[in-house]
JSON list of C-alpha atoms in Angstrom, two decimals:
[
{"chain": "L", "resi": 1, "resn": "ASN", "atom": "CA", "xyz": [65.27, 103.19, 78.03]},
{"chain": "L", "resi": 2, "resn": "VAL", "atom": "CA", "xyz": [65.22, 99.76, 79.51]},
{"chain": "L", "resi": 3, "resn": "TYR", "atom": "CA", "xyz": [62.84, 99.31, 82.44]},
{"chain": "L", "resi": 4, "resn": "LEU", "atom": "CA", "xyz": [63.57, 97.01, 85.39]},
{"chain": "L", "resi": 5, "resn": "ARG", "atom": "CA", "xyz": [60.76, 96.30, 87.79]},
{"chain": "L", "resi": 6, "resn": "LEU", "atom": "CA", "xyz": [61.91, 95.92, 91.37]},
{"chain": "L", "resi": 7, "resn": "ALA", "atom": "CA", "xyz": [58.89, 96.04, 93.55]},
{"chain": "L", "resi": 8, "resn": "PRO", "atom": "CA", "xyz": [57.68, 98.48, 94.58]},
{"chain": "L", "resi": 9, "resn": "GLY", "atom": "CA", "xyz": [59.37, 100.79, 92.03]},
{"chain": "L", "resi": 10, "resn": "VAL", "atom": "CA", "xyz": [60.74, 100.89, 88.59]},
{"chain": "L", "resi": 11, "resn": "ILE", "atom": "CA", "xyz": [64.19, 102.03, 87.62]},
{"chain": "L", "resi": 12, "resn": "THR", "atom": "CA", "xyz": [65.71, 102.98, 84.31]},
{"chain": "L", "resi": 13, "resn": "LEU", "atom": "CA", "xyz": [69.05, 101.79, 83.03]},
{"chain": "L", "resi": 14, "resn": "PRO", "atom": "CA", "xyz": [71.86, 103.11, 82.48]},
{"chain": "L", "resi": 15, "resn": "SER", "atom": "CA", "xyz": [71.18, 106.30, 84.11]},
{"chain": "L", "resi": 16, "resn": "MET", "atom": "CA", "xyz": [69.30, 104.44, 86.88]},
{"chain": "L", "resi": 17, "resn": "ARG", "atom": "CA", "xyz": [66.89, 107.46, 87.43]},
{"chain": "L", "resi": 18, "resn": "LYS", "atom": "CA", "xyz": [63.90, 106.15, 89.59]},
{"chain": "L", "resi": 19, "resn": "LYS", "atom": "CA", "xyz": [60.20, 106.65, 88.77]},
{"chain": "L", "resi": 20, "resn": "ARG", "atom": "CA", "xyz": [58.02, 105.79, 91.68]},
{"chain": "L", "resi": 21, "resn": "LEU", "atom": "CA", "xyz": [55.02, 103.80, 91.51]},
{"chain": "L", "resi": 22, "resn": "ASP", "atom": "CA", "xyz": [54.31, 103.28, 95.16]},
{"chain": "L", "resi": 23, "resn": "SER", "atom": "CA", "xyz": [55.35, 105.20, 98.25]},
{"chain": "L", "resi": 24, "resn": "THR", "atom": "CA", "xyz": [55.08, 102.44, 100.79]},
{"chain": "L", "resi": 25, "resn": "PRO", "atom": "CA", "xyz": [58.54, 101.37, 101.99]},
{"chain": "L", "resi": 26, "resn": "SER", "atom": "CA", "xyz": [59.33, 97.75, 101.96]},
{"chain": "L", "resi": 27, "resn": "VAL", "atom": "CA", "xyz": [61.69, 97.79, 104.79]},
{"chain": "L", "resi": 28, "resn": "ALA", "atom": "CA", "xyz": [60.54, 99.48, 108.02]},
{"chain": "L", "resi": 29, "resn": "LEU", "atom": "CA", "xyz": [63.04, 101.08, 110.44]},
{"chain": "L", "resi": 30, "resn": "VAL", "atom": "CA", "xyz": [62.31, 101.66, 113.90]},
{"chain": "L", "resi": 31, "resn": "PRO", "atom": "CA", "xyz": [64.00, 104.04, 116.49]},
{"chain": "L", "resi": 32, "resn": "SER", "atom": "CA", "xyz": [66.57, 102.41, 118.62]},
{"chain": "L", "resi": 33, "resn": "ALA", "atom": "CA", "xyz": [66.91, 103.28, 122.35]},
{"chain": "L", "resi": 34, "resn": "VAL", "atom": "CA", "xyz": [69.58, 105.94, 121.61]},
{"chain": "L", "resi": 35, "resn": "GLY", "atom": "CA", "xyz": [67.57, 107.70, 119.18]},
{"chain": "L", "resi": 36, "resn": "GLN", "atom": "CA", "xyz": [69.29, 106.46, 116.03]},
{"chain": "L", "resi": 37, "resn": "LEU", "atom": "CA", "xyz": [67.83, 104.27, 113.34]},
{"chain": "L", "resi": 38, "resn": "ALA", "atom": "CA", "xyz": [67.95, 100.67, 114.32]},
{"chain": "L", "resi": 39, "resn": "ALA", "atom": "CA", "xyz": [68.52, 97.68, 111.80]},
{"chain": "L", "resi": 40, "resn": "PRO", "atom": "CA", "xyz": [65.84, 96.94, 109.35]},
{"chain": "L", "resi": 41, "resn": "VAL", "atom": "CA", "xyz": [62.87, 95.22, 110.94]},
{"chain": "L", "resi": 42, "resn": "GLU", "atom": "CA", "xyz": [62.11, 93.08, 108.13]},
{"chain": "L", "resi": 43, "resn": "VAL", "atom": "CA", "xyz": [64.10, 91.70, 105.28]},
{"chain": "L", "resi": 44, "resn": "PRO", "atom": "CA", "xyz": [62.76, 91.24, 101.93]},
{"chain": "L", "resi": 45, "resn": "ASP", "atom": "CA", "xyz": [61.38, 87.51, 101.51]},
{"chain": "L", "resi": 46, "resn": "GLY", "atom": "CA", "xyz": [63.32, 85.38, 99.08]},
{"chain": "L", "resi": 47, "resn": "ALA", "atom": "CA", "xyz": [60.79, 85.84, 96.44]},
{"chain": "L", "resi": 48, "resn": "LYS", "atom": "CA", "xyz": [61.18, 89.64, 96.30]},
{"chain": "L", "resi": 49, "resn": "LEU", "atom": "CA", "xyz": [64.97, 89.30, 96.23]},
{"chain": "L", "resi": 50, "resn": "SER", "atom": "CA", "xyz": [65.12, 86.60, 93.67]},
{"chain": "L", "resi": 51, "resn": "ALA", "atom": "CA", "xyz": [62.60, 88.72, 91.48]},
{"chain": "L", "resi": 52, "resn": "ALA", "atom": "CA", "xyz": [64.84, 91.80, 91.79]},
{"chain": "L", "resi": 53, "resn": "LEU", "atom": "CA", "xyz": [68.14, 89.74, 91.04]},
{"chain": "L", "resi": 54, "resn": "ASP", "atom": "CA", "xyz": [66.26, 87.89, 88.18]},
{"chain": "L", "resi": 55, "resn": "GLY", "atom": "CA", "xyz": [65.31, 91.43, 86.81]},
{"chain": "L", "resi": 56, "resn": "LEU", "atom": "CA", "xyz": [68.86, 92.68, 87.00]},
{"chain": "L", "resi": 57, "resn": "TRP", "atom": "CA", "xyz": [70.32, 89.67, 85.34]},
{"chain": "L", "resi": 58, "resn": "ALA", "atom": "CA", "xyz": [67.75, 90.12, 82.42]},
{"chain": "L", "resi": 59, "resn": "THR", "atom": "CA", "xyz": [69.11, 93.75, 81.88]},
{"chain": "L", "resi": 60, "resn": "LEU", "atom": "CA", "xyz": [72.43, 92.34, 81.07]},
{"chain": "L", "resi": 61, "resn": "GLU", "atom": "CA", "xyz": [72.66, 91.92, 77.30]},
{"chain": "L", "resi": 62, "resn": "SER", "atom": "CA", "xyz": [75.60, 89.49, 77.07]},
{"chain": "L", "resi": 63, "resn": "VAL", "atom": "CA", "xyz": [75.19, 85.97, 78.13]},
{"chain": "L", "resi": 64, "resn": "HIS", "atom": "CA", "xyz": [78.84, 86.01, 79.42]},
{"chain": "L", "resi": 65, "resn": "SER", "atom": "CA", "xyz": [78.04, 89.04, 81.58]},
{"chain": "L", "resi": 66, "resn": "GLN", "atom": "CA", "xyz": [74.94, 87.25, 83.03]},
{"chain": "L", "resi": 67, "resn": "ARG", "atom": "CA", "xyz": [77.04, 84.24, 83.87]},
{"chain": "L", "resi": 68, "resn": "VAL", "atom": "CA", "xyz": [79.72, 86.12, 85.56]},
{"chain": "L", "resi": 69, "resn": "TYR", "atom": "CA", "xyz": [77.42, 88.48, 87.53]},
{"chain": "L", "resi": 70, "resn": "LYS", "atom": "CA", "xyz": [75.39, 85.28, 88.77]},
{"chain": "L", "resi": 71, "resn": "GLY", "atom": "CA", "xyz": [78.69, 83.54, 89.64]},
{"chain": "L", "resi": 72, "resn": "ASP", "atom": "CA", "xyz": [79.99, 86.44, 91.64]},
{"chain": "L", "resi": 73, "resn": "TRP", "atom": "CA", "xyz": [76.58, 86.97, 93.40]},
{"chain": "L", "resi": 74, "resn": "ARG", "atom": "CA", "xyz": [76.52, 83.16, 94.26]},
{"chain": "L", "resi": 75, "resn": "ARG", "atom": "CA", "xyz": [79.94, 83.25, 95.51]},
{"chain": "L", "resi": 76, "resn": "TYR", "atom": "CA", "xyz": [79.26, 86.36, 97.85]},
{"chain": "L", "resi": 77, "resn": "SER", "atom": "CA", "xyz": [75.83, 84.91, 98.94]},
{"chain": "L", "resi": 78, "resn": "ALA", "atom": "CA", "xyz": [77.52, 81.52, 99.99]},
{"chain": "L", "resi": 79, "resn": "TRP", "atom": "CA", "xyz": [80.16, 83.64, 101.94]},
{"chain": "L", "resi": 80, "resn": "LEU", "atom": "CA", "xyz": [77.40, 85.52, 103.63]},
{"chain": "L", "resi": 81, "resn": "GLU", "atom": "CA", "xyz": [75.59, 82.45, 104.57]},
{"chain": "L", "resi": 82, "resn": "GLU", "atom": "CA", "xyz": [78.70, 81.07, 106.34]},
{"chain": "L", "resi": 83, "resn": "GLN", "atom": "CA", "xyz": [78.99, 84.36, 108.10]},
{"chain": "L", "resi": 84, "resn": "GLY", "atom": "CA", "xyz": [75.26, 84.18, 109.09]},
{"chain": "L", "resi": 85, "resn": "VAL", "atom": "CA", "xyz": [74.25, 87.31, 107.39]},
{"chain": "L", "resi": 86, "resn": "HIS", "atom": "CA", "xyz": [71.15, 87.89, 104.89]},
{"chain": "L", "resi": 87, "resn": "PRO", "atom": "CA", "xyz": [72.36, 89.73, 101.85]},
{"chain": "L", "resi": 88, "resn": "CYS", "atom": "CA", "xyz": [69.84, 92.62, 102.66]},
{"chain": "L", "resi": 89, "resn": "ARG", "atom": "CA", "xyz": [71.69, 93.03, 106.15]},
{"chain": "L", "resi": 90, "resn": "ALA", "atom": "CA", "xyz": [75.23, 93.42, 104.70]},
{"chain": "L", "resi": 91, "resn": "THR", "atom": "CA", "xyz": [77.43, 96.33, 105.85]},
{"chain": "L", "resi": 92, "resn": "VAL", "atom": "CA", "xyz": [80.14, 98.28, 104.42]},
{"chain": "L", "resi": 93, "resn": "GLY", "atom": "CA", "xyz": [82.52, 96.56, 106.96]},
{"chain": "L", "resi": 94, "resn": "GLY", "atom": "CA", "xyz": [81.17, 93.11, 105.73]},
{"chain": "L", "resi": 95, "resn": "VAL", "atom": "CA", "xyz": [81.65, 93.75, 102.09]},
{"chain": "L", "resi": 96, "resn": "GLN", "atom": "CA", "xyz": [85.19, 94.99, 102.83]},
{"chain": "L", "resi": 97, "resn": "ARG", "atom": "CA", "xyz": [85.88, 91.80, 104.72]},
{"chain": "L", "resi": 98, "resn": "TYR", "atom": "CA", "xyz": [84.58, 89.84, 101.89]},
{"chain": "L", "resi": 99, "resn": "VAL", "atom": "CA", "xyz": [86.90, 91.65, 99.38]},
{"chain": "L", "resi": 100, "resn": "ASN", "atom": "CA", "xyz": [89.69, 91.08, 101.90]},
{"chain": "L", "resi": 101, "resn": "TYR", "atom": "CA", "xyz": [88.72, 87.19, 101.85]},
{"chain": "L", "resi": 102, "resn": "LEU", "atom": "CA", "xyz": [89.04, 87.09, 98.09]},
{"chain": "L", "resi": 103, "resn": "ARG", "atom": "CA", "xyz": [92.50, 88.44, 98.36]},
{"chain": "L", "resi": 104, "resn": "ASP", "atom": "CA", "xyz": [93.74, 86.58, 101.43]},
{"chain": "L", "resi": 105, "resn": "HIS", "atom": "CA", "xyz": [91.86, 83.19, 101.08]},
{"chain": "L", "resi": 106, "resn": "GLU", "atom": "CA", "xyz": [90.76, 82.70, 97.46]},
{"chain": "L", "resi": 107, "resn": "GLY", "atom": "CA", "xyz": [94.14, 84.36, 96.07]},
{"chain": "L", "resi": 108, "resn": "LEU", "atom": "CA", "xyz": [92.15, 86.28, 93.47]},
{"chain": "L", "resi": 109, "resn": "ALA", "atom": "CA", "xyz": [94.17, 88.87, 91.43]},
{"chain": "L", "resi": 110, "resn": "LYS", "atom": "CA", "xyz": [93.27, 92.54, 92.01]},
{"chain": "L", "resi": 111, "resn": "SER", "atom": "CA", "xyz": [91.37, 92.75, 88.74]},
{"chain": "L", "resi": 112, "resn": "SER", "atom": "CA", "xyz": [89.23, 89.80, 89.64]},
{"chain": "L", "resi": 113, "resn": "ARG", "atom": "CA", "xyz": [88.47, 91.10, 92.91]},
{"chain": "L", "resi": 114, "resn": "ALA", "atom": "CA", "xyz": [87.63, 94.67, 91.21]},
{"chain": "L", "resi": 115, "resn": "ARG", "atom": "CA", "xyz": [85.05, 92.81, 88.93]},
{"chain": "L", "resi": 116, "resn": "ALA", "atom": "CA", "xyz": [83.53, 91.01, 91.83]},
{"chain": "L", "resi": 117, "resn": "LEU", "atom": "CA", "xyz": [83.33, 94.42, 93.79]},
{"chain": "L", "resi": 118, "resn": "SER", "atom": "CA", "xyz": [81.81, 96.01, 90.72]},
{"chain": "L", "resi": 119, "resn": "VAL", "atom": "CA", "xyz": [79.15, 93.30, 90.53]},
{"chain": "L", "resi": 120, "resn": "LEU", "atom": "CA", "xyz": [78.24, 93.90, 94.14]},
{"chain": "L", "resi": 121, "resn": "ARG", "atom": "CA", "xyz": [78.06, 97.45, 93.71]},
{"chain": "L", "resi": 122, "resn": "GLU", "atom": "CA", "xyz": [75.85, 97.19, 90.65]},
{"chain": "L", "resi": 123, "resn": "VAL", "atom": "CA", "xyz": [73.43, 94.57, 92.41]},
{"chain": "L", "resi": 124, "resn": "TYR", "atom": "CA", "xyz": [73.26, 96.50, 95.71]},
{"chain": "L", "resi": 125, "resn": "ARG", "atom": "CA", "xyz": [72.52, 99.66, 93.71]},
{"chain": "L", "resi": 126, "resn": "ALA", "atom": "CA", "xyz": [69.61, 97.81, 92.04]},
{"chain": "L", "resi": 127, "resn": "LEU", "atom": "CA", "xyz": [68.30, 96.79, 95.53]},
{"chain": "L", "resi": 128, "resn": "VAL", "atom": "CA", "xyz": [68.55, 100.31, 96.83]},
{"chain": "L", "resi": 129, "resn": "VAL", "atom": "CA", "xyz": [66.66, 101.90, 93.81]},
{"chain": "L", "resi": 130, "resn": "GLY", "atom": "CA", "xyz": [64.07, 99.10, 94.12]},
{"chain": "L", "resi": 131, "resn": "GLU", "atom": "CA", "xyz": [63.72, 99.74, 97.69]},
{"chain": "L", "resi": 132, "resn": "LEU", "atom": "CA", "xyz": [64.82, 96.29, 98.94]},
{"chain": "L", "resi": 133, "resn": "MET", "atom": "CA", "xyz": [67.52, 98.07, 100.98]},
{"chain": "L", "resi": 134, "resn": "GLU", "atom": "CA", "xyz": [68.28, 101.47, 102.42]},
{"chain": "L", "resi": 135, "resn": "MET", "atom": "CA", "xyz": [71.87, 101.74, 101.44]},
{"chain": "L", "resi": 136, "resn": "ASN", "atom": "CA", "xyz": [74.51, 100.30, 99.08]},
{"chain": "L", "resi": 137, "resn": "PRO", "atom": "CA", "xyz": [77.07, 98.53, 101.53]},
{"chain": "L", "resi": 138, "resn": "ALA", "atom": "CA", "xyz": [79.37, 97.84, 98.52]},
{"chain": "L", "resi": 139, "resn": "ARG", "atom": "CA", "xyz": [79.58, 101.60, 97.55]},
{"chain": "L", "resi": 140, "resn": "GLU", "atom": "CA", "xyz": [82.37, 102.37, 100.02]},
{"chain": "L", "resi": 141, "resn": "ALA", "atom": "CA", "xyz": [84.33, 99.19, 99.89]},
{"chain": "L", "resi": 142, "resn": "LYS", "atom": "CA", "xyz": [87.94, 99.34, 98.51]},
{"chain": "L", "resi": 143, "resn": "ASN", "atom": "CA", "xyz": [90.06, 96.93, 96.73]},
{"chain": "L", "resi": 144, "resn": "ALA", "atom": "CA", "xyz": [93.45, 97.52, 98.38]},
{"chain": "L", "resi": 145, "resn": "SER", "atom": "CA", "xyz": [96.56, 96.00, 97.30]},
{"chain": "L", "resi": 146, "resn": "VAL", "atom": "CA", "xyz": [98.77, 94.53, 100.18]},
{"chain": "L", "resi": 147, "resn": "GLY", "atom": "CA", "xyz": [102.47, 94.83, 99.55]},
{"chain": "L", "resi": 148, "resn": "ALA", "atom": "CA", "xyz": [102.25, 96.85, 96.38]},
{"chain": "L", "resi": 149, "resn": "ASP", "atom": "CA", "xyz": [105.35, 98.91, 95.84]},
{"chain": "L", "resi": 150, "resn": "PRO", "atom": "CA", "xyz": [104.60, 102.52, 95.74]},
{"chain": "L", "resi": 151, "resn": "ARG", "atom": "CA", "xyz": [104.44, 104.13, 92.41]},
{"chain": "L", "resi": 152, "resn": "ALA", "atom": "CA", "xyz": [106.33, 107.29, 93.32]},
{"chain": "L", "resi": 153, "resn": "PRO", "atom": "CA", "xyz": [109.97, 106.76, 93.76]},
{"chain": "L", "resi": 154, "resn": "TRP", "atom": "CA", "xyz": [111.12, 107.05, 97.36]},
{"chain": "L", "resi": 155, "resn": "LEU", "atom": "CA", "xyz": [114.35, 108.17, 98.63]},
{"chain": "L", "resi": 156, "resn": "ASP", "atom": "CA", "xyz": [116.06, 106.96, 101.98]},
{"chain": "L", "resi": 157, "resn": "GLU", "atom": "CA", "xyz": [118.01, 109.39, 103.96]},
{"chain": "L", "resi": 158, "resn": "ASP", "atom": "CA", "xyz": [121.36, 108.64, 102.20]},
{"chain": "L", "resi": 159, "resn": "GLY", "atom": "CA", "xyz": [119.85, 108.99, 98.88]},
{"chain": "L", "resi": 160, "resn": "LEU", "atom": "CA", "xyz": [118.38, 112.28, 99.73]},
{"chain": "L", "resi": 161, "resn": "ARG", "atom": "CA", "xyz": [121.88, 113.55, 100.90]},
{"chain": "L", "resi": 162, "resn": "LYS", "atom": "CA", "xyz": [123.48, 112.59, 97.74]},
{"chain": "L", "resi": 163, "resn": "LEU", "atom": "CA", "xyz": [120.74, 114.26, 95.65]},
{"chain": "L", "resi": 164, "resn": "LEU", "atom": "CA", "xyz": [121.24, 117.51, 97.73]},
{"chain": "L", "resi": 165, "resn": "ALA", "atom": "CA", "xyz": [124.89, 117.35, 97.97]},
{"chain": "L", "resi": 166, "resn": "PRO", "atom": "CA", "xyz": [126.86, 119.81, 95.76]},
{"chain": "L", "resi": 167, "resn": "PRO", "atom": "CA", "xyz": [128.48, 118.28, 92.77]}
]
């Protein structure tokens, strides 16, 4: 197994099973006025986030993969900065808006958006396992196609009548 240190825990790749080193959470949650959990009180400092990302990049064997992952993360981080959101405060809706942004404003093909979304899922998975985040906001985001033709053949009403009409 390859071990990646993400304070305060250790994760193994590729199975991503976690071995705990320390039980102290790195993000404290407080109850909100309505009894639900509020947003994280503290965001990991830049050094912790950088160390976690550097550790993830180091697990990638291919230099090409490292370059692509770093590039996709850099583009996403820049977009988040424009939105005024720290990467550790991202939401599922925010990640979805980013994927839509890649489609609508950057003009990326579906396969390029899929790769970018895959990178985000992997990075956020490592941050969750390393306890820098509570949940993976990229996990539920979708890479939808707009204007794609349906895969199943569709019949309009006239086509259905012709199909069902006696010979």
